[in-house]
Amino acid sequence: EMEKKNKEYFSKIENLEKRDRYSQIQNKLTNAPKLDVKHDHKKWINTVCLINGRCIITGSKDQTIKGIEVGDEDDEKKILFTIDKAHDSDVNYIMKVDEHEIISCGDDGMIKRWYVDCSYSFDNKIKRYELLETFTINGSSKVHKCAYDIIRLKNGDLCSCGNDSTIKFWKKNNVSSKYENYKVLKCEAEYVQSVLELDDNKLVAGGWHHTQFFDIKEFKAETDIKNTFTEHANSLIRMGDKIICSGWGIFFIDIKTQQLLTTIQIEYECEEGIYCLAPLTDNLIICGGNLRTIDIYDVNNHEKVASRPVEDEFIFDVKIERDLALFCGSKSIFGYILSEFITGKNDAEEEEED
Protein backbone atom coordinates (compact mmCIF):
# COMPACT_ATOMS: atom_id res chain seq x y z
CA GLU A 1 0.00 0.00 0.00
CA MET A 2 2.85 2.37 0.88
CA GLU A 3 4.63 1.52 -2.40
CA LYS A 4 1.44 2.31 -4.33
CA LYS A 5 1.10 5.69 -2.59
CA ASN A 6 4.75 6.49 -3.31
CA LYS A 7 4.26 5.71 -7.00
CA GLU A 8 1.18 7.94 -7.13
CA TYR A 9 3.05 10.74 -5.35
CA PHE A 10 6.09 10.63 -7.64
CA SER A 11 3.83 10.37 -10.69
CA LYS A 12 2.12 13.61 -9.66
CA ILE A 13 5.49 15.29 -9.13
CA GLU A 14 6.69 14.10 -12.54
CA ASN A 15 3.55 15.44 -14.24
CA LEU A 16 3.98 18.81 -12.53
CA GLU A 17 7.62 18.97 -13.65
CA LYS A 18 6.58 18.14 -17.25
CA ARG A 19 3.93 20.85 -17.24
CA ASP A 20 6.39 23.35 -15.77
CA ARG A 21 8.96 22.43 -18.43
CA TYR A 22 6.30 22.71 -21.15
CA SER A 23 5.24 26.15 -19.89
CA GLN A 24 8.86 27.33 -19.94
CA ILE A 25 9.35 26.21 -23.54
CA GLN A 26 5.98 27.54 -24.64
CA ASN A 27 6.80 30.92 -23.10
CA LYS A 28 10.21 31.00 -24.78
CA LEU A 29 8.72 30.16 -28.18
CA THR A 30 6.01 32.80 -27.88
CA ASN A 31 8.60 35.42 -26.92
CA ALA A 32 11.39 34.23 -29.23
CA PRO A 33 12.92 36.79 -31.60
CA LYS A 34 10.75 36.85 -34.70
CA LEU A 35 11.73 37.14 -38.34
CA ASP A 36 9.16 38.51 -40.82
CA VAL A 37 10.06 37.89 -44.44
CA LYS A 38 8.76 40.19 -47.15
CA HIS A 39 7.73 38.51 -50.39
CA ASP A 40 5.72 39.20 -53.52
CA HIS A 41 3.96 35.87 -54.03
CA LYS A 42 0.52 36.42 -55.52
CA LYS A 43 -1.06 33.38 -53.80
CA TRP A 44 -0.41 31.36 -50.68
CA ILE A 45 2.99 29.81 -50.01
CA ASN A 46 2.95 26.01 -49.78
CA THR A 47 6.55 25.19 -48.93
CA VAL A 48 9.73 26.73 -47.52
CA CYS A 49 13.34 25.71 -46.84
CA LEU A 50 16.64 27.39 -45.92
CA ILE A 51 19.81 27.46 -48.05
CA ASN A 52 23.25 28.50 -46.77
CA GLY A 53 21.67 29.68 -43.53
CA ARG A 54 20.78 32.97 -45.19
CA CYS A 55 18.45 32.32 -48.13
CA ILE A 56 14.83 31.18 -47.86
CA ILE A 57 13.51 29.18 -50.82
CA THR A 58 9.74 29.28 -51.25
CA GLY A 59 7.23 27.55 -53.51
CA SER A 60 3.74 28.90 -54.08
CA LYS A 61 0.32 28.27 -55.51
CA ASP A 62 1.21 31.04 -57.98
CA GLN A 63 3.51 28.50 -59.75
CA THR A 64 6.73 30.32 -58.80
CA ILE A 65 9.82 29.47 -56.77
CA LYS A 66 11.64 32.36 -55.08
CA GLY A 67 14.95 32.81 -53.30
CA ILE A 68 14.79 35.46 -50.57
CA GLU A 69 17.95 36.64 -48.83
CA VAL A 70 17.70 37.23 -45.09
CA GLY A 71 20.37 38.56 -42.79
CA ASP A 72 20.17 40.21 -39.43
CA GLU A 73 16.75 40.87 -37.95
CA ASP A 74 16.77 44.52 -39.04
CA ASP A 75 18.25 43.91 -42.50
CA GLU A 76 16.12 44.54 -45.55
CA LYS A 77 15.02 41.29 -47.15
CA LYS A 78 16.06 40.94 -50.77
CA ILE A 79 14.49 38.70 -53.43
CA LEU A 80 17.50 37.10 -55.14
CA PHE A 81 15.57 35.32 -57.87
CA THR A 82 12.12 34.31 -59.06
CA ILE A 83 11.54 31.21 -61.20
CA ASP A 84 8.35 32.06 -63.07
CA LYS A 85 6.28 29.10 -64.24
CA ALA A 86 8.49 26.73 -62.28
CA HIS A 87 5.52 24.37 -62.59
CA ASP A 88 2.32 24.52 -64.63
CA SER A 89 0.32 24.52 -61.41
CA ASP A 90 0.90 24.80 -57.64
CA VAL A 91 4.42 24.22 -56.32
CA ASN A 92 3.54 21.75 -53.56
CA TYR A 93 6.89 20.94 -51.98
CA ILE A 94 10.58 21.81 -52.17
CA MET A 95 13.27 19.47 -50.85
CA LYS A 96 16.75 20.81 -50.13
CA VAL A 97 19.38 18.45 -51.58
CA ASP A 98 22.40 20.55 -50.62
CA GLU A 99 23.42 24.23 -50.53
CA HIS A 100 23.17 24.51 -54.34
CA GLU A 101 20.45 22.07 -55.29
CA ILE A 102 16.71 21.70 -54.65
CA ILE A 103 13.96 19.42 -55.96
CA SER A 104 10.41 20.66 -56.45
CA CYS A 105 7.10 18.76 -56.68
CA GLY A 106 4.12 20.26 -58.48
CA ASP A 107 0.39 19.84 -58.86
CA ASP A 108 1.16 19.34 -62.56
CA GLY A 109 2.54 15.90 -61.63
CA MET A 110 6.12 16.94 -62.38
CA ILE A 111 9.26 16.65 -60.26
CA LYS A 112 12.12 19.00 -61.15
CA ARG A 113 15.71 19.35 -59.96
CA TRP A 114 17.22 22.84 -59.83
CA TYR A 115 20.61 24.44 -59.34
CA VAL A 116 20.38 27.54 -57.13
CA ASP A 117 23.02 30.08 -56.14
CA CYS A 118 22.28 32.04 -52.98
CA SER A 119 25.85 33.21 -52.41
CA TYR A 120 26.64 36.78 -51.45
CA SER A 121 27.55 38.76 -54.56
CA PHE A 122 27.51 42.33 -55.86
CA ASP A 123 27.21 40.98 -59.41
CA ASN A 124 23.59 41.42 -60.45
CA LYS A 125 24.22 39.32 -63.55
CA ILE A 126 25.15 36.20 -61.61
CA LYS A 127 23.21 33.11 -62.71
CA ARG A 128 21.01 32.38 -59.71
CA TYR A 129 19.16 29.26 -60.92
CA GLU A 130 19.07 26.62 -63.63
CA LEU A 131 16.79 23.67 -64.36
CA LEU A 132 18.98 20.56 -64.16
CA GLU A 133 16.36 17.98 -65.05
CA THR A 134 12.68 17.12 -65.18
CA PHE A 135 12.04 13.59 -63.97
CA THR A 136 10.44 11.25 -66.52
CA ILE A 137 8.86 7.81 -66.68
CA ASN A 138 8.60 6.16 -70.11
CA GLY A 139 9.27 9.51 -71.74
CA SER A 140 6.51 11.32 -69.83
CA SER A 141 7.32 14.21 -67.48
CA LYS A 142 4.05 13.69 -65.59
CA VAL A 143 5.35 11.16 -63.09
CA HIS A 144 2.36 11.46 -60.70
CA LYS A 145 -1.14 12.84 -61.22
CA CYS A 146 -0.06 15.44 -58.65
CA ALA A 147 3.36 15.23 -56.99
CA TYR A 148 3.11 15.94 -53.26
CA ASP A 149 6.29 14.90 -51.48
CA ILE A 150 9.82 13.62 -52.08
CA ILE A 151 12.52 12.45 -49.65
CA ARG A 152 16.08 11.25 -49.88
CA LEU A 153 16.57 7.73 -48.54
CA LYS A 154 19.55 6.65 -46.45
CA ASN A 155 21.08 4.89 -49.49
CA GLY A 156 20.97 8.13 -51.51
CA ASP A 157 17.98 7.19 -53.66
CA LEU A 158 14.82 9.30 -53.76
CA CYS A 159 11.22 8.37 -52.98
CA SER A 160 8.23 10.41 -54.22
CA CYS A 161 4.47 10.18 -53.78
CA GLY A 162 1.30 11.63 -55.28
CA ASN A 163 -2.44 11.27 -55.75
CA ASP A 164 -2.22 8.17 -57.93
CA SER A 165 -1.96 5.58 -55.11
CA THR A 166 1.79 5.17 -55.69
CA ILE A 167 5.18 5.76 -54.17
CA LYS A 168 8.03 5.80 -56.67
CA PHE A 169 11.74 5.18 -56.22
CA TRP A 170 14.50 6.97 -58.11
CA LYS A 171 18.22 6.28 -58.52
CA LYS A 172 20.80 8.64 -60.01
CA ASN A 173 22.44 7.39 -63.20
CA ASN A 174 26.20 7.78 -62.77
CA VAL A 175 26.70 8.45 -66.47
CA SER A 176 23.89 10.92 -67.25
CA SER A 177 23.65 12.31 -63.68
CA LYS A 178 19.86 12.15 -64.05
CA TYR A 179 17.42 10.26 -61.86
CA GLU A 180 15.71 7.17 -63.22
CA ASN A 181 12.68 5.39 -61.83
CA TYR A 182 13.37 1.80 -60.82
CA LYS A 183 10.43 0.78 -58.64
CA VAL A 184 6.76 1.64 -58.09
CA LEU A 185 4.75 0.49 -55.06
CA LYS A 186 0.97 0.63 -54.89
CA CYS A 187 -0.66 2.13 -51.80
CA GLU A 188 -4.12 1.69 -50.34
CA ALA A 189 -4.57 5.46 -50.21
CA GLU A 190 -5.53 7.22 -53.42
CA TYR A 191 -3.95 10.51 -52.32
CA VAL A 192 -0.50 9.70 -50.87
CA GLN A 193 0.65 12.98 -49.34
CA SER A 194 3.76 12.16 -47.32
CA VAL A 195 6.50 9.54 -46.98
CA LEU A 196 8.88 8.84 -44.10
CA GLU A 197 11.83 6.43 -43.97
CA LEU A 198 12.41 4.45 -40.77
CA ASP A 199 15.24 2.14 -39.73
CA ASP A 200 15.64 -1.47 -40.94
CA ASN A 201 14.48 -0.78 -44.50
CA LYS A 202 11.03 0.36 -43.43
CA LEU A 203 9.05 3.21 -44.97
CA VAL A 204 5.70 4.76 -44.05
CA ALA A 205 3.32 6.41 -46.50
CA GLY A 206 0.54 8.68 -45.26
CA GLY A 207 -2.51 9.61 -47.27
CA TRP A 208 -6.27 9.87 -47.39
CA HIS A 209 -7.88 7.31 -45.07
CA HIS A 210 -4.71 5.19 -44.83
CA THR A 211 -1.25 5.15 -43.23
CA GLN A 212 0.76 2.23 -44.58
CA PHE A 213 4.05 0.50 -43.74
CA PHE A 214 6.35 -0.91 -46.43
CA ASP A 215 9.46 -3.09 -46.48
CA ILE A 216 11.68 -1.30 -49.00
CA LYS A 217 14.30 -4.04 -49.07
CA GLU A 218 11.82 -6.60 -50.34
CA PHE A 219 9.55 -3.88 -51.80
CA LYS A 220 6.36 -5.22 -50.30
CA ALA A 221 3.46 -3.74 -48.34
CA GLU A 222 3.09 -4.49 -44.63
CA THR A 223 0.57 -3.07 -42.16
CA ASP A 224 -2.17 -0.78 -43.40
CA ILE A 225 -3.76 1.44 -40.74
CA LYS A 226 -7.12 2.77 -41.81
CA ASN A 227 -7.50 6.28 -40.41
CA THR A 228 -10.73 7.19 -38.64
CA PHE A 229 -11.92 10.76 -38.11
CA THR A 230 -8.53 12.19 -39.04
CA GLU A 231 -9.28 11.14 -42.62
CA HIS A 232 -5.80 11.71 -43.99
CA ALA A 233 -2.14 12.05 -43.04
CA ASN A 234 -0.84 15.34 -44.38
CA SER A 235 2.48 15.05 -42.57
CA LEU A 236 4.55 12.35 -40.86
CA ILE A 237 7.40 12.73 -38.37
CA ARG A 238 9.22 10.30 -36.12
CA MET A 239 9.83 10.96 -32.43
CA GLY A 240 11.47 8.11 -30.55
CA ASP A 241 9.49 4.91 -30.95
CA LYS A 242 6.44 6.68 -32.37
CA ILE A 243 5.27 8.05 -35.69
CA ILE A 244 3.16 11.19 -35.36
CA CYS A 245 0.71 11.95 -38.16
CA SER A 246 -1.33 15.06 -38.80
CA GLY A 247 -4.54 15.49 -40.74
CA TRP A 248 -7.88 16.54 -39.35
CA GLY A 249 -6.37 15.70 -35.97
CA ILE A 250 -3.13 14.19 -34.61
CA PHE A 251 -2.58 10.47 -34.23
CA PHE A 252 0.27 8.34 -32.86
CA ILE A 253 1.51 4.99 -34.21
CA ASP A 254 3.86 2.58 -32.46
CA ILE A 255 6.73 1.76 -34.84
CA LYS A 256 7.51 -1.68 -33.44
CA THR A 257 3.96 -3.04 -33.44
CA GLN A 258 2.80 -0.85 -36.36
CA GLN A 259 -0.41 -0.20 -34.43
CA LEU A 260 -2.41 2.95 -33.75
CA LEU A 261 -1.83 4.15 -30.17
CA THR A 262 -4.04 7.16 -29.69
CA THR A 263 -5.78 9.94 -31.58
CA ILE A 264 -6.44 13.49 -30.45
CA GLN A 265 -8.66 16.08 -32.06
CA ILE A 266 -7.68 19.70 -31.62
CA GLU A 267 -9.26 22.91 -32.82
CA TYR A 268 -8.03 24.05 -36.21
CA GLU A 269 -9.06 26.83 -38.54
CA CYS A 270 -8.00 25.54 -41.96
CA GLU A 271 -10.05 23.45 -44.37
CA GLU A 272 -6.99 21.25 -44.87
CA GLY A 273 -6.71 20.60 -41.13
CA ILE A 274 -3.25 20.31 -39.60
CA TYR A 275 -1.04 20.50 -42.63
CA CYS A 276 2.47 20.14 -41.20
CA LEU A 277 4.47 18.95 -38.21
CA ALA A 278 8.01 19.49 -36.92
CA PRO A 279 9.85 18.45 -33.74
CA LEU A 280 10.97 21.29 -31.45
CA THR A 281 12.44 19.29 -28.56
CA ASP A 282 12.49 15.64 -27.52
CA ASN A 283 8.86 15.87 -26.42
CA LEU A 284 7.42 18.97 -28.09
CA ILE A 285 6.07 19.24 -31.62
CA ILE A 286 4.74 22.23 -33.50
CA CYS A 287 1.93 21.84 -35.99
CA GLY A 288 0.47 23.99 -38.73
CA GLY A 289 -3.08 24.97 -39.52
CA ASN A 290 -3.55 27.49 -36.75
CA LEU A 291 -0.03 26.97 -35.33
CA ARG A 292 0.00 25.02 -32.08
CA THR A 293 2.57 23.31 -29.89
CA ILE A 294 1.80 19.87 -28.45
CA ASP A 295 3.51 17.91 -25.69
CA ILE A 296 3.58 14.31 -26.97
CA TYR A 297 3.69 12.97 -23.40
CA ASP A 298 0.69 15.03 -22.37
CA VAL A 299 -1.47 15.17 -25.50
CA ASN A 300 -4.18 17.17 -23.77
CA ASN A 301 -1.65 19.93 -23.19
CA HIS A 302 -1.60 21.85 -26.47
CA GLU A 303 -1.61 25.59 -26.85
CA LYS A 304 -1.91 28.06 -29.69
CA VAL A 305 1.19 30.11 -30.37
CA ALA A 306 0.02 33.67 -29.89
CA SER A 307 2.22 35.56 -32.28
CA ARG A 308 1.00 34.62 -35.74
CA PRO A 309 1.44 37.66 -38.00
CA VAL A 310 -2.17 37.58 -39.20
CA GLU A 311 -5.01 36.19 -37.10
CA ASP A 312 -6.60 34.20 -39.93
CA GLU A 313 -3.27 32.87 -41.22
CA PHE A 314 -3.20 29.18 -42.23
CA ILE A 315 0.23 27.57 -41.86
CA PHE A 316 1.06 25.08 -44.63
CA ASP A 317 4.72 24.26 -43.94
CA VAL A 318 7.16 24.41 -41.05
CA LYS A 319 10.87 23.59 -41.20
CA ILE A 320 13.38 23.59 -38.37
CA GLU A 321 16.65 24.75 -39.94
CA ARG A 322 19.61 25.11 -37.60
CA ASP A 323 18.32 27.49 -34.91
CA LEU A 324 15.45 28.86 -36.97
CA ALA A 325 11.85 27.65 -37.18
CA LEU A 326 10.51 28.72 -40.59
CA PHE A 327 6.81 28.96 -41.38
CA CYS A 328 4.86 29.76 -44.51
CA GLY A 329 1.14 30.04 -45.08
CA SER A 330 -1.74 31.65 -46.83
CA LYS A 331 -0.37 35.17 -46.41
CA SER A 332 3.13 35.34 -45.00
CA ILE A 333 6.55 33.85 -44.37
CA PHE A 334 8.01 34.19 -40.90
CA GLY A 335 10.34 32.51 -38.45
CA TYR A 336 11.30 32.21 -34.81
CA ILE A 337 14.94 32.21 -33.68
CA LEU A 338 15.11 29.14 -31.46
CA SER A 339 18.70 29.08 -30.21
CA GLU A 340 17.50 30.17 -26.77
CA PHE A 341 15.64 26.96 -26.03
CA ILE A 342 16.48 24.16 -28.46
CA THR A 343 19.44 23.26 -26.22
CA GLY A 344 16.95 21.38 -24.05
CA LYS A 345 18.01 23.24 -20.88
CA ASN A 346 15.44 24.64 -18.54
CA ASP A 347 15.60 28.04 -16.91
CA ALA A 348 17.04 26.69 -13.65
CA GLU A 349 19.90 24.94 -15.49
CA GLU A 350 20.68 28.10 -17.45
CA GLU A 351 20.78 30.17 -14.25
CA GLU A 352 23.17 27.66 -12.66
CA GLU A 353 25.54 27.96 -15.64
CA ASP A 354 25.42 31.75 -15.40
Coordinates of C-alpha atoms in Angstrom, one line a residue:
E1 CA 0.0 0.0 0.0
M2 CA 2.8 2.4 0.9
E3 CA 4.6 1.5 -2.4
K4 CA 1.4 2.3 -4.3
K5 CA 1.1 5.7 -2.6
N6 CA 4.8 6.5 -3.3
K7 CA 4.3 5.7 -7.0
E8 CA 1.2 7.9 -7.1
Y9 CA 3.1 10.7 -5.3
F10 CA 6.1 10.6 -7.6
S11 CA 3.8 10.4 -10.7
K12 CA 2.1 13.6 -9.7
I13 CA 5.5 15.3 -9.1
E14 CA 6.7 14.1 -12.5
N15 CA 3.6 15.4 -14.2
L16 CA 4.0 18.8 -12.5
E17 CA 7.6 19.0 -13.7
K18 CA 6.6 18.1 -17.2
R19 CA 3.9 20.8 -17.2
D20 CA 6.4 23.3 -15.8
R21 CA 9.0 22.4 -18.4
Y22 CA 6.3 22.7 -21.2
S23 CA 5.2 26.1 -19.9
Q24 CA 8.9 27.3 -19.9
I25 CA 9.4 26.2 -23.5
Q26 CA 6.0 27.5 -24.6
N27 CA 6.8 30.9 -23.1
K28 CA 10.2 31.0 -24.8
L29 CA 8.7 30.2 -28.2
T30 CA 6.0 32.8 -27.9
N31 CA 8.6 35.4 -26.9
A32 CA 11.4 34.2 -29.2
P33 CA 12.9 36.8 -31.6
K34 CA 10.7 36.9 -34.7
L35 CA 11.7 37.1 -38.3
D36 CA 9.2 38.5 -40.8
V37 CA 10.1 37.9 -44.4
K38 CA 8.8 40.2 -47.2
H39 CA 7.7 38.5 -50.4
D40 CA 5.7 39.2 -53.5
H41 CA 4.0 35.9 -54.0
K42 CA 0.5 36.4 -55.5
K43 CA -1.1 33.4 -53.8
W44 CA -0.4 31.4 -50.7
I45 CA 3.0 29.8 -50.0
N46 CA 3.0 26.0 -49.8
T47 CA 6.6 25.2 -48.9
V48 CA 9.7 26.7 -47.5
C49 CA 13.3 25.7 -46.8
L50 CA 16.6 27.4 -45.9
I51 CA 19.8 27.5 -48.1
N52 CA 23.3 28.5 -46.8
G53 CA 21.7 29.7 -43.5
R54 CA 20.8 33.0 -45.2
C55 CA 18.4 32.3 -48.1
I56 CA 14.8 31.2 -47.9
I57 CA 13.5 29.2 -50.8
T58 CA 9.7 29.3 -51.3
G59 CA 7.2 27.5 -53.5
S60 CA 3.7 28.9 -54.1
K61 CA 0.3 28.3 -55.5
D62 CA 1.2 31.0 -58.0
Q63 CA 3.5 28.5 -59.7
T64 CA 6.7 30.3 -58.8
I65 CA 9.8 29.5 -56.8
K66 CA 11.6 32.4 -55.1
G67 CA 15.0 32.8 -53.3
I68 CA 14.8 35.5 -50.6
E69 CA 17.9 36.6 -48.8
V70 CA 17.7 37.2 -45.1
G71 CA 20.4 38.6 -42.8
D72 CA 20.2 40.2 -39.4
E73 CA 16.7 40.9 -38.0
D74 CA 16.8 44.5 -39.0
D75 CA 18.2 43.9 -42.5
E76 CA 16.1 44.5 -45.6
K77 CA 15.0 41.3 -47.1
K78 CA 16.1 40.9 -50.8
I79 CA 14.5 38.7 -53.4
L80 CA 17.5 37.1 -55.1
F81 CA 15.6 35.3 -57.9
T82 CA 12.1 34.3 -59.1
I83 CA 11.5 31.2 -61.2
D84 CA 8.3 32.1 -63.1
K85 CA 6.3 29.1 -64.2
A86 CA 8.5 26.7 -62.3
H87 CA 5.5 24.4 -62.6
D88 CA 2.3 24.5 -64.6
S89 CA 0.3 24.5 -61.4
D90 CA 0.9 24.8 -57.6
V91 CA 4.4 24.2 -56.3
N92 CA 3.5 21.7 -53.6
Y93 CA 6.9 20.9 -52.0
I94 CA 10.6 21.8 -52.2
M95 CA 13.3 19.5 -50.9
K96 CA 16.7 20.8 -50.1
V97 CA 19.4 18.5 -51.6
D98 CA 22.4 20.6 -50.6
E99 CA 23.4 24.2 -50.5
H100 CA 23.2 24.5 -54.3
E101 CA 20.4 22.1 -55.3
I102 CA 16.7 21.7 -54.6
I103 CA 14.0 19.4 -56.0
S104 CA 10.4 20.7 -56.5
C105 CA 7.1 18.8 -56.7
G106 CA 4.1 20.3 -58.5
D107 CA 0.4 19.8 -58.9
D108 CA 1.2 19.3 -62.6
G109 CA 2.5 15.9 -61.6
M110 CA 6.1 16.9 -62.4
I111 CA 9.3 16.6 -60.3
K112 CA 12.1 19.0 -61.1
R113 CA 15.7 19.3 -60.0
W114 CA 17.2 22.8 -59.8
Y115 CA 20.6 24.4 -59.3
V116 CA 20.4 27.5 -57.1
D117 CA 23.0 30.1 -56.1
C118 CA 22.3 32.0 -53.0
S119 CA 25.8 33.2 -52.4
Y120 CA 26.6 36.8 -51.4
S121 CA 27.6 38.8 -54.6
F122 CA 27.5 42.3 -55.9
D123 CA 27.2 41.0 -59.4
N124 CA 23.6 41.4 -60.4
K125 CA 24.2 39.3 -63.6
I126 CA 25.1 36.2 -61.6
K127 CA 23.2 33.1 -62.7
R128 CA 21.0 32.4 -59.7
Y129 CA 19.2 29.3 -60.9
E130 CA 19.1 26.6 -63.6
L131 CA 16.8 23.7 -64.4
L132 CA 19.0 20.6 -64.2
E133 CA 16.4 18.0 -65.1
T134 CA 12.7 17.1 -65.2
F135 CA 12.0 13.6 -64.0
T136 CA 10.4 11.3 -66.5
I137 CA 8.9 7.8 -66.7
N138 CA 8.6 6.2 -70.1
G139 CA 9.3 9.5 -71.7
S140 CA 6.5 11.3 -69.8
S141 CA 7.3 14.2 -67.5
K142 CA 4.0 13.7 -65.6
V143 CA 5.4 11.2 -63.1
H144 CA 2.4 11.5 -60.7
K145 CA -1.1 12.8 -61.2
C146 CA -0.1 15.4 -58.6
A147 CA 3.4 15.2 -57.0
Y148 CA 3.1 15.9 -53.3
D149 CA 6.3 14.9 -51.5
I150 CA 9.8 13.6 -52.1
I151 CA 12.5 12.4 -49.7
R152 CA 16.1 11.3 -49.9
L153 CA 16.6 7.7 -48.5
K154 CA 19.6 6.6 -46.5
N155 CA 21.1 4.9 -49.5
G156 CA 21.0 8.1 -51.5
D157 CA 18.0 7.2 -53.7
L158 CA 14.8 9.3 -53.8
C159 CA 11.2 8.4 -53.0
S160 CA 8.2 10.4 -54.2
C161 CA 4.5 10.2 -53.8
G162 CA 1.3 11.6 -55.3
N163 CA -2.4 11.3 -55.7
D164 CA -2.2 8.2 -57.9
S165 CA -2.0 5.6 -55.1
T166 CA 1.8 5.2 -55.7
I167 CA 5.2 5.8 -54.2
K168 CA 8.0 5.8 -56.7
F169 CA 11.7 5.2 -56.2
W170 CA 14.5 7.0 -58.1
K171 CA 18.2 6.3 -58.5
K172 CA 20.8 8.6 -60.0
N173 CA 22.4 7.4 -63.2
N174 CA 26.2 7.8 -62.8
V175 CA 26.7 8.5 -66.5
S176 CA 23.9 10.9 -67.3
S177 CA 23.7 12.3 -63.7
K178 CA 19.9 12.2 -64.0
Y179 CA 17.4 10.3 -61.9
E180 CA 15.7 7.2 -63.2
N181 CA 12.7 5.4 -61.8
Y182 CA 13.4 1.8 -60.8
K183 CA 10.4 0.8 -58.6
V184 CA 6.8 1.6 -58.1
L185 CA 4.8 0.5 -55.1
K186 CA 1.0 0.6 -54.9
C187 CA -0.7 2.1 -51.8
E188 CA -4.1 1.7 -50.3
A189 CA -4.6 5.5 -50.2
E190 CA -5.5 7.2 -53.4
Y191 CA -3.9 10.5 -52.3
V192 CA -0.5 9.7 -50.9
Q193 CA 0.7 13.0 -49.3
S194 CA 3.8 12.2 -47.3
V195 CA 6.5 9.5 -47.0
L196 CA 8.9 8.8 -44.1
E197 CA 11.8 6.4 -44.0
L198 CA 12.4 4.5 -40.8
D199 CA 15.2 2.1 -39.7
D200 CA 15.6 -1.5 -40.9
N201 CA 14.5 -0.8 -44.5
K202 CA 11.0 0.4 -43.4
L203 CA 9.0 3.2 -45.0
V204 CA 5.7 4.8 -44.0
A205 CA 3.3 6.4 -46.5
G206 CA 0.5 8.7 -45.3
G207 CA -2.5 9.6 -47.3
W208 CA -6.3 9.9 -47.4
H209 CA -7.9 7.3 -45.1
H210 CA -4.7 5.2 -44.8
T211 CA -1.3 5.2 -43.2
Q212 CA 0.8 2.2 -44.6
F213 CA 4.1 0.5 -43.7
F214 CA 6.4 -0.9 -46.4
D215 CA 9.5 -3.1 -46.5
I216 CA 11.7 -1.3 -49.0
K217 CA 14.3 -4.0 -49.1
E218 CA 11.8 -6.6 -50.3
F219 CA 9.6 -3.9 -51.8
K220 CA 6.4 -5.2 -50.3
A221 CA 3.5 -3.7 -48.3
E222 CA 3.1 -4.5 -44.6
T223 CA 0.6 -3.1 -42.2
D224 CA -2.2 -0.8 -43.4
I225 CA -3.8 1.4 -40.7
K226 CA -7.1 2.8 -41.8
N227 CA -7.5 6.3 -40.4
T228 CA -10.7 7.2 -38.6
F229 CA -11.9 10.8 -38.1
T230 CA -8.5 12.2 -39.0
E231 CA -9.3 11.1 -42.6
H232 CA -5.8 11.7 -44.0
A233 CA -2.1 12.0 -43.0
N234 CA -0.8 15.3 -44.4
S235 CA 2.5 15.0 -42.6
L236 CA 4.6 12.3 -40.9
I237 CA 7.4 12.7 -38.4
R238 CA 9.2 10.3 -36.1
M239 CA 9.8 11.0 -32.4
G240 CA 11.5 8.1 -30.5
D241 CA 9.5 4.9 -30.9
K242 CA 6.4 6.7 -32.4
I243 CA 5.3 8.1 -35.7
I244 CA 3.2 11.2 -35.4
C245 CA 0.7 12.0 -38.2
S246 CA -1.3 15.1 -38.8
G247 CA -4.5 15.5 -40.7
W248 CA -7.9 16.5 -39.4
G249 CA -6.4 15.7 -36.0
I250 CA -3.1 14.2 -34.6
F251 CA -2.6 10.5 -34.2
F252 CA 0.3 8.3 -32.9
I253 CA 1.5 5.0 -34.2
D254 CA 3.9 2.6 -32.5
I255 CA 6.7 1.8 -34.8
K256 CA 7.5 -1.7 -33.4
T257 CA 4.0 -3.0 -33.4
Q258 CA 2.8 -0.9 -36.4
Q259 CA -0.4 -0.2 -34.4
L260 CA -2.4 3.0 -33.7
L261 CA -1.8 4.1 -30.2
T262 CA -4.0 7.2 -29.7
T263 CA -5.8 9.9 -31.6
I264 CA -6.4 13.5 -30.4
Q265 CA -8.7 16.1 -32.1
I266 CA -7.7 19.7 -31.6
E267 CA -9.3 22.9 -32.8
Y268 CA -8.0 24.0 -36.2
E269 CA -9.1 26.8 -38.5
C270 CA -8.0 25.5 -42.0
E271 CA -10.1 23.5 -44.4
E272 CA -7.0 21.3 -44.9
G273 CA -6.7 20.6 -41.1
I274 CA -3.2 20.3 -39.6
Y275 CA -1.0 20.5 -42.6
C276 CA 2.5 20.1 -41.2
L277 CA 4.5 18.9 -38.2
A278 CA 8.0 19.5 -36.9
P279 CA 9.9 18.4 -33.7
L280 CA 11.0 21.3 -31.5
T281 CA 12.4 19.3 -28.6
D282 CA 12.5 15.6 -27.5
N283 CA 8.9 15.9 -26.4
L284 CA 7.4 19.0 -28.1
I285 CA 6.1 19.2 -31.6
I286 CA 4.7 22.2 -33.5
C287 CA 1.9 21.8 -36.0
G288 CA 0.5 24.0 -38.7
G289 CA -3.1 25.0 -39.5
N290 CA -3.6 27.5 -36.7
L291 CA 0.0 27.0 -35.3
R292 CA 0.0 25.0 -32.1
T293 CA 2.6 23.3 -29.9
I294 CA 1.8 19.9 -28.5
D295 CA 3.5 17.9 -25.7
I296 CA 3.6 14.3 -27.0
Y297 CA 3.7 13.0 -23.4
D298 CA 0.7 15.0 -22.4
V299 CA -1.5 15.2 -25.5
N300 CA -4.2 17.2 -23.8
N301 CA -1.7 19.9 -23.2
H302 CA -1.6 21.8 -26.5
E303 CA -1.6 25.6 -26.8
K304 CA -1.9 28.1 -29.7
V305 CA 1.2 30.1 -30.4
A306 CA 0.0 33.7 -29.9
S307 CA 2.2 35.6 -32.3
R308 CA 1.0 34.6 -35.7
P309 CA 1.4 37.7 -38.0
V310 CA -2.2 37.6 -39.2
E311 CA -5.0 36.2 -37.1
D312 CA -6.6 34.2 -39.9
E313 CA -3.3 32.9 -41.2
F314 CA -3.2 29.2 -42.2
I315 CA 0.2 27.6 -41.9
F316 CA 1.1 25.1 -44.6
D317 CA 4.7 24.3 -43.9
V318 CA 7.2 24.4 -41.0
K319 CA 10.9 23.6 -41.2
I320 CA 13.4 23.6 -38.4
E321 CA 16.6 24.7 -39.9
R322 CA 19.6 25.1 -37.6
D323 CA 18.3 27.5 -34.9
L324 CA 15.4 28.9 -37.0
A325 CA 11.8 27.7 -37.2
L326 CA 10.5 28.7 -40.6
F327 CA 6.8 29.0 -41.4
C328 CA 4.9 29.8 -44.5
G329 CA 1.1 30.0 -45.1
S330 CA -1.7 31.6 -46.8
K331 CA -0.4 35.2 -46.4
S332 CA 3.1 35.3 -45.0
I333 CA 6.5 33.9 -44.4
F334 CA 8.0 34.2 -40.9
G335 CA 10.3 32.5 -38.5
Y336 CA 11.3 32.2 -34.8
I337 CA 14.9 32.2 -33.7
L338 CA 15.1 29.1 -31.5
S339 CA 18.7 29.1 -30.2
E340 CA 17.5 30.2 -26.8
F341 CA 15.6 27.0 -26.0
I342 CA 16.5 24.2 -28.5
T343 CA 19.4 23.3 -26.2
G344 CA 17.0 21.4 -24.1
K345 CA 18.0 23.2 -20.9
N346 CA 15.4 24.6 -18.5
D347 CA 15.6 28.0 -16.9
A348 CA 17.0 26.7 -13.6
E349 CA 19.9 24.9 -15.5
E350 CA 20.7 28.1 -17.4
E351 CA 20.8 30.2 -14.2
E352 CA 23.2 27.7 -12.7
E353 CA 25.5 28.0 -15.6
D354 CA 25.4 31.7 -15.4

